[in-house]
PDB file of C-alpha atoms in Angstrom:
ATOM      1  CA  MET A 485       1.176 -26.736  12.504  1.00 35.00           C
ATOM      2  CA  THR A 486      -1.298 -26.104  15.123  1.00 37.00           C
ATOM      3  CA  GLY A 487      -2.211 -22.772  14.047  1.00 40.00           C
ATOM      4  CA  PHE A 488      -0.907 -22.331  10.337  1.00 40.00           C
ATOM      5  CA  VAL A 489      -2.801 -20.645   7.551  1.00 47.00           C
ATOM      6  CA  ASN A 490      -2.140 -19.966   4.494  1.00 52.00           C
ATOM      7  CA  MET A 491      -0.970 -16.650   3.462  1.00 76.00           C
ATOM      8  CA  ALA A 492      -0.768 -15.667   0.113  1.00 93.00           C
ATOM      9  CA  THR A 493       1.962 -12.908  -1.677  1.00 94.00           C
ATOM     10  CA  THR A 494       0.450  -9.966  -4.814  1.00 94.00           C
ATOM     11  CA  GLN A 495       2.609  -8.722  -6.961  1.00 93.00           C
ATOM     12  CA  SER A 496       2.106  -6.332  -9.181  1.00 92.00           C
ATOM     13  CA  LYS A 497       5.383  -3.974 -11.340  1.00 94.00           C
ATOM     14  CA  ARG A 498       4.858  -0.507 -13.171  1.00 95.00           C
ATOM     15  CA  ILE A 499       6.872   1.197 -15.223  1.00 97.00           C
ATOM     16  CA  ILE A 500       6.630   4.993 -14.145  1.00 97.00           C
ATOM     17  CA  ARG A 501       8.551   7.754 -16.747  1.00 97.00           C
ATOM     18  CA  ALA A 502       9.660   9.909 -13.590  1.00 97.00           C
ATOM     19  CA  PRO A 503      13.397   9.359 -11.808  1.00 97.00           C
ATOM     20  CA  ARG A 504      13.283   6.996  -8.743  1.00 97.00           C
ATOM     21  CA  ALA A 505      13.964  10.318  -6.159  1.00 98.00           C
ATOM     22  CA  ALA A 506      10.422  11.200  -7.527  1.00 98.00           C
ATOM     23  CA  VAL A 507       8.490   8.097  -6.875  1.00 98.00           C
ATOM     24  CA  TYR A 508      10.655   7.438  -4.245  1.00 98.00           C
ATOM     25  CA  ARG A 509       9.387  10.646  -2.353  1.00 98.00           C
ATOM     26  CA  ALA A 510       5.579   9.436  -3.093  1.00 98.00           C
ATOM     27  CA  LEU A 511       6.066   6.952  -1.026  1.00 98.00           C
ATOM     28  CA  LEU A 512       6.919   8.714   1.841  1.00 98.00           C
ATOM     29  CA  ASP A 513       4.435  12.369   1.715  1.00 98.00           C
ATOM     30  CA  ALA A 514       1.607  11.638   3.168  1.00 98.00           C
ATOM     31  CA  ASP A 515      -0.130  14.168   0.862  1.00 97.00           C
ATOM     32  CA  ALA A 516       0.938  11.868  -1.963  1.00 98.00           C
ATOM     33  CA  VAL A 517      -0.155   8.498  -0.288  1.00 98.00           C
ATOM     34  CA  ARG A 518      -3.122  10.182   0.687  1.00 97.00           C
ATOM     35  CA  GLN A 519      -3.274  11.097  -3.559  1.00 96.00           C
ATOM     36  CA  TRP A 520      -2.470   7.685  -4.576  1.00 96.00           C
ATOM     37  CA  MET A 521      -2.664   4.818  -2.056  1.00 94.00           C
ATOM     38  CA  VAL A 522      -6.767   4.355  -2.258  1.00 92.00           C
ATOM     39  CA  PRO A 523      -8.435   2.437  -5.121  1.00 88.00           C
ATOM     40  CA  ASP A 524     -10.976   3.651  -7.569  1.00 90.00           C
ATOM     41  CA  GLY A 525     -14.546   4.371  -5.696  1.00 90.00           C
ATOM     42  CA  MET A 526     -13.184   4.740  -2.119  1.00 92.00           C
ATOM     43  CA  THR A 527     -11.275   7.848  -0.635  1.00 94.00           C
ATOM     44  CA  SER A 528      -8.426   8.517   1.616  1.00 96.00           C
ATOM     45  CA  GLU A 529      -7.971   9.703   4.999  1.00 97.00           C
ATOM     46  CA  ILE A 530      -4.359   9.860   6.692  1.00 98.00           C
ATOM     47  CA  HIS A 531      -4.434   9.996  10.406  1.00 98.00           C
ATOM     48  CA  SER A 532      -0.776   9.859  11.256  1.00 98.00           C
ATOM     49  CA  PHE A 533       1.826  10.028   9.086  1.00 98.00           C
ATOM     50  CA  ASP A 534       5.617   9.862  10.504  1.00 98.00           C
ATOM     51  CA  GLY A 535       7.812   9.126   6.469  1.00 97.00           C
ATOM     52  CA  ARG A 536      10.862   7.822   8.545  1.00 97.00           C
ATOM     53  CA  GLN A 537      12.388   4.489   9.158  1.00 97.00           C
ATOM     54  CA  GLY A 538      10.617   3.407  12.378  1.00 98.00           C
ATOM     55  CA  GLY A 539       8.124   5.645  12.305  1.00 98.00           C
ATOM     56  CA  THR A 540       4.482   5.212  12.037  1.00 98.00           C
ATOM     57  CA  PHE A 541       1.232   5.199  10.085  1.00 98.00           C
ATOM     58  CA  ARG A 542      -2.124   5.262  10.634  1.00 98.00           C
ATOM     59  CA  ILE A 543      -4.778   5.264   7.497  1.00 98.00           C
ATOM     60  CA  SER A 544      -8.519   4.964   6.943  1.00 96.00           C
ATOM     61  CA  LEU A 545     -10.111   3.923   3.576  1.00 94.00           C
ATOM     62  CA  THR A 546     -13.683   4.805   2.526  1.00 93.00           C
ATOM     63  CA  TYR A 547     -16.292   3.462   0.277  1.00 91.00           C
ATOM     64  CA  ASP A 548     -18.077   5.784  -1.764  1.00 90.00           C
ATOM     65  CA  ALA A 549     -21.153   3.909  -2.257  1.00 87.00           C
ATOM     66  CA  PRO A 550     -22.730   2.144   0.670  1.00 82.00           C
ATOM     67  CA  THR A 551     -21.360  -0.978   0.999  1.00 81.00           C
ATOM     68  CA  ASP A 552     -21.102  -3.957   3.378  1.00 78.00           C
ATOM     69  CA  THR A 553     -17.911  -4.815   2.428  1.00 77.00           C
ATOM     70  CA  GLY A 554     -15.129  -2.922   5.012  1.00 81.00           C
ATOM     71  CA  LYS A 555     -13.286  -4.421   7.295  1.00 89.00           C
ATOM     72  CA  THR A 556     -13.460  -2.274   9.773  1.00 86.00           C
ATOM     73  CA  SER A 557     -16.695  -0.477  10.118  1.00 86.00           C
ATOM     74  CA  ALA A 558     -19.358  -1.238   6.875  1.00 83.00           C
ATOM     75  CA  ARG A 559     -17.576   1.084   4.745  1.00 90.00           C
ATOM     76  CA  THR A 560     -13.851   1.397   6.371  1.00 92.00           C
ATOM     77  CA  ASP A 561     -11.509  -0.236   5.472  1.00 93.00           C
ATOM     78  CA  THR A 562      -8.514   1.763   9.074  1.00 96.00           C
ATOM     79  CA  PHE A 563      -5.653  -0.365   9.245  1.00 97.00           C
ATOM     80  CA  HIS A 564      -1.601   1.325  10.629  1.00 98.00           C
ATOM     81  CA  GLY A 565       1.811   0.837  10.288  1.00 98.00           C
ATOM     82  CA  ARG A 566       5.746   0.834   9.993  1.00 98.00           C
ATOM     83  CA  PHE A 567       8.125   1.831   7.837  1.00 98.00           C
ATOM     84  CA  VAL A 568      10.649  -1.021   8.523  1.00 98.00           C
ATOM     85  CA  GLU A 569      13.052  -0.493   6.181  1.00 98.00           C
ATOM     86  CA  LEU A 570      13.979   2.538   3.831  1.00 98.00           C
ATOM     87  CA  VAL A 571      16.772   2.099   1.856  1.00 98.00           C
ATOM     88  CA  PRO A 572      16.918   6.081  -0.135  1.00 98.00           C
ATOM     89  CA  ASP A 573      15.789   6.022  -4.633  1.00 98.00           C
ATOM     90  CA  ALA A 574      15.355   2.302  -3.869  1.00 98.00           C
ATOM     91  CA  LYS A 575      12.523   0.214  -1.652  1.00 98.00           C
ATOM     92  CA  VAL A 576      10.368   0.406   0.945  1.00 98.00           C
ATOM     93  CA  VAL A 577       9.311  -2.048   3.699  1.00 98.00           C
ATOM     94  CA  GLN A 578       6.416  -1.385   5.859  1.00 98.00           C
ATOM     95  CA  THR A 579       4.035  -3.662   7.540  1.00 98.00           C
ATOM     96  CA  VAL A 580       0.069  -2.745   7.673  1.00 97.00           C
ATOM     97  CA  GLU A 581      -2.390  -4.578   9.976  1.00 97.00           C
ATOM     98  CA  PHE A 582      -5.918  -4.066   9.879  1.00 96.00           C
ATOM     99  CA  GLU A 583      -7.877  -2.959  12.467  1.00 96.00           C
ATOM    100  CA  THR A 584     -10.372  -5.143  12.717  1.00 95.00           C
ATOM    101  CA  ASP A 585     -11.941  -8.327  15.024  1.00 94.00           C
ATOM    102  CA  ASP A 586     -12.873 -10.113  12.166  1.00 94.00           C
ATOM    103  CA  PRO A 587     -10.306 -12.898  12.605  1.00 94.00           C
ATOM    104  CA  ALA A 588     -10.545 -13.467   8.464  1.00 93.00           C
ATOM    105  CA  VAL A 589      -8.508 -10.186   8.368  1.00 93.00           C
ATOM    106  CA  GLN A 590      -6.206 -10.065  11.300  1.00 94.00           C
ATOM    107  CA  GLY A 591      -2.557 -11.019  10.790  1.00 95.00           C
ATOM    108  CA  GLU A 592       1.004  -8.154   9.943  1.00 97.00           C
ATOM    109  CA  MET A 593       1.143  -7.879   6.154  1.00 97.00           C
ATOM    110  CA  THR A 594       4.574  -6.213   4.765  1.00 98.00           C
ATOM    111  CA  ILE A 595       4.463  -4.302   1.553  1.00 97.00           C
ATOM    112  CA  THR A 596       7.356  -3.645  -0.259  1.00 98.00           C
ATOM    113  CA  TYR A 597       8.196  -1.253  -3.159  1.00 98.00           C
ATOM    114  CA  ASP A 598      12.044  -1.947  -4.741  1.00 98.00           C
ATOM    115  CA  LEU A 599      12.569   0.819  -7.226  1.00 98.00           C
ATOM    116  CA  ALA A 600      14.893   0.010 -10.594  1.00 98.00           C
ATOM    117  CA  GLU A 601      16.232   2.017 -13.468  1.00 97.00           C
ATOM    118  CA  ALA A 602      14.200   1.729 -16.277  1.00 96.00           C
ATOM    119  CA  ASP A 603      14.728   2.716 -19.856  1.00 93.00           C
ATOM    120  CA  GLY A 604      12.073   5.713 -19.444  1.00 90.00           C
ATOM    121  CA  GLY A 605      12.132   6.035 -16.179  1.00 96.00           C
ATOM    122  CA  THR A 606      12.082   3.727 -12.991  1.00 98.00           C
ATOM    123  CA  GLU A 607      10.779   0.087 -12.752  1.00 98.00           C
ATOM    124  CA  VAL A 608       8.956  -0.154  -9.363  1.00 97.00           C
ATOM    125  CA  THR A 609       7.526  -3.425  -8.325  1.00 96.00           C
ATOM    126  CA  GLY A 610       5.066  -4.403  -4.953  1.00 95.00           C
ATOM    127  CA  ARG A 611       5.376  -7.153  -3.464  1.00 96.00           C
ATOM    128  CA  HIS A 612       2.595  -7.769  -0.775  1.00 96.00           C
ATOM    129  CA  GLU A 613       3.211 -10.283   2.003  1.00 96.00           C
ATOM    130  CA  ASN A 614       1.134 -11.548   3.771  1.00 96.00           C
ATOM    131  CA  LEU A 615      -2.156 -10.939   2.798  1.00 95.00           C
ATOM    132  CA  PRO A 616      -4.497 -12.793   5.209  1.00 93.00           C
ATOM    133  CA  SER A 617      -7.207 -15.593   3.556  1.00 93.00           C
ATOM    134  CA  GLY A 618     -10.074 -13.119   4.031  1.00 91.00           C
ATOM    135  CA  VAL A 619      -8.138 -10.973   1.543  1.00 91.00           C
ATOM    136  CA  SER A 620      -8.964 -12.093  -2.048  1.00 91.00           C
ATOM    137  CA  PRO A 621      -5.208 -12.294  -4.377  1.00 93.00           C
ATOM    138  CA  SER A 622      -7.367 -10.542  -7.053  1.00 92.00           C
ATOM    139  CA  ASP A 623      -8.996  -7.738  -5.710  1.00 90.00           C
ATOM    140  CA  ASN A 624      -5.261  -7.219  -3.911  1.00 91.00           C
ATOM    141  CA  GLU A 625      -3.929  -7.444  -6.903  1.00 92.00           C
ATOM    142  CA  LEU A 626      -6.761  -4.349  -8.985  1.00 92.00           C
ATOM    143  CA  GLY A 627      -6.551  -3.030  -5.817  1.00 89.00           C
ATOM    144  CA  TRP A 628      -2.756  -2.695  -6.528  1.00 89.00           C
ATOM    145  CA  ARG A 629      -2.961  -1.781 -10.336  1.00 91.00           C
ATOM    146  CA  MET A 630      -4.981   1.122  -9.655  1.00 93.00           C
ATOM    147  CA  ALA A 631      -2.955   2.277  -7.051  1.00 93.00           C
ATOM    148  CA  MET A 632       0.014   1.945  -9.636  1.00 94.00           C
ATOM    149  CA  ASP A 633      -1.474   3.886 -12.123  1.00 95.00           C
ATOM    150  CA  LYS A 634      -2.569   6.566  -9.705  1.00 96.00           C
ATOM    151  CA  LEU A 635       0.889   6.308  -8.756  1.00 97.00           C
ATOM    152  CA  ALA A 636       2.455   7.085 -12.348  1.00 97.00           C
ATOM    153  CA  ARG A 637       0.158   9.903 -12.382  1.00 97.00           C
ATOM    154  CA  LEU A 638       0.465  12.135  -9.531  1.00 97.00           C
ATOM    155  CA  VAL A 639       4.812  11.962 -10.312  1.00 97.00           C
ATOM    156  CA  GLU A 640       4.214  12.008 -13.894  1.00 96.00           C
ATOM    157  CA  GLN A 641       3.212  15.048 -14.107  1.00 89.00           C
ATOM    158  CA  GLY A 642       5.606  16.431 -11.860  1.00 74.00           C
TER     159      GLY A 642
END
């Protein structure tokens, strides 16, 4: 098949000691997203964020230390996307695309958060589909774990 590129999928699960409604709100609130959806060693900037079905967002993550591993510029990963499906307190599906000239990290990805009742809180399953070939699945999984830890700290504190 011409032009076919094998795109990876990563998945992470985490029990968060908070109600599903609190976790769901944190997935759709710009200030909360700025706090939790950023790997360690990076700073998040929300350029725009409309947390409703069909709403769009644009976010930049900038490395704190000098580097040349950014996808948009040497130190920054900027991406945009939209919320394609929202099921209150149960599911958030969004598409995301890096703003880059590098074909190895171009392409639309899908991120799905499934929220389920769990003993003592909410089980969050995060699935990141269609990772471009230039994004390491192991680095993506590490970023997921960092973000899920921050999400847990944020919502568990109330």
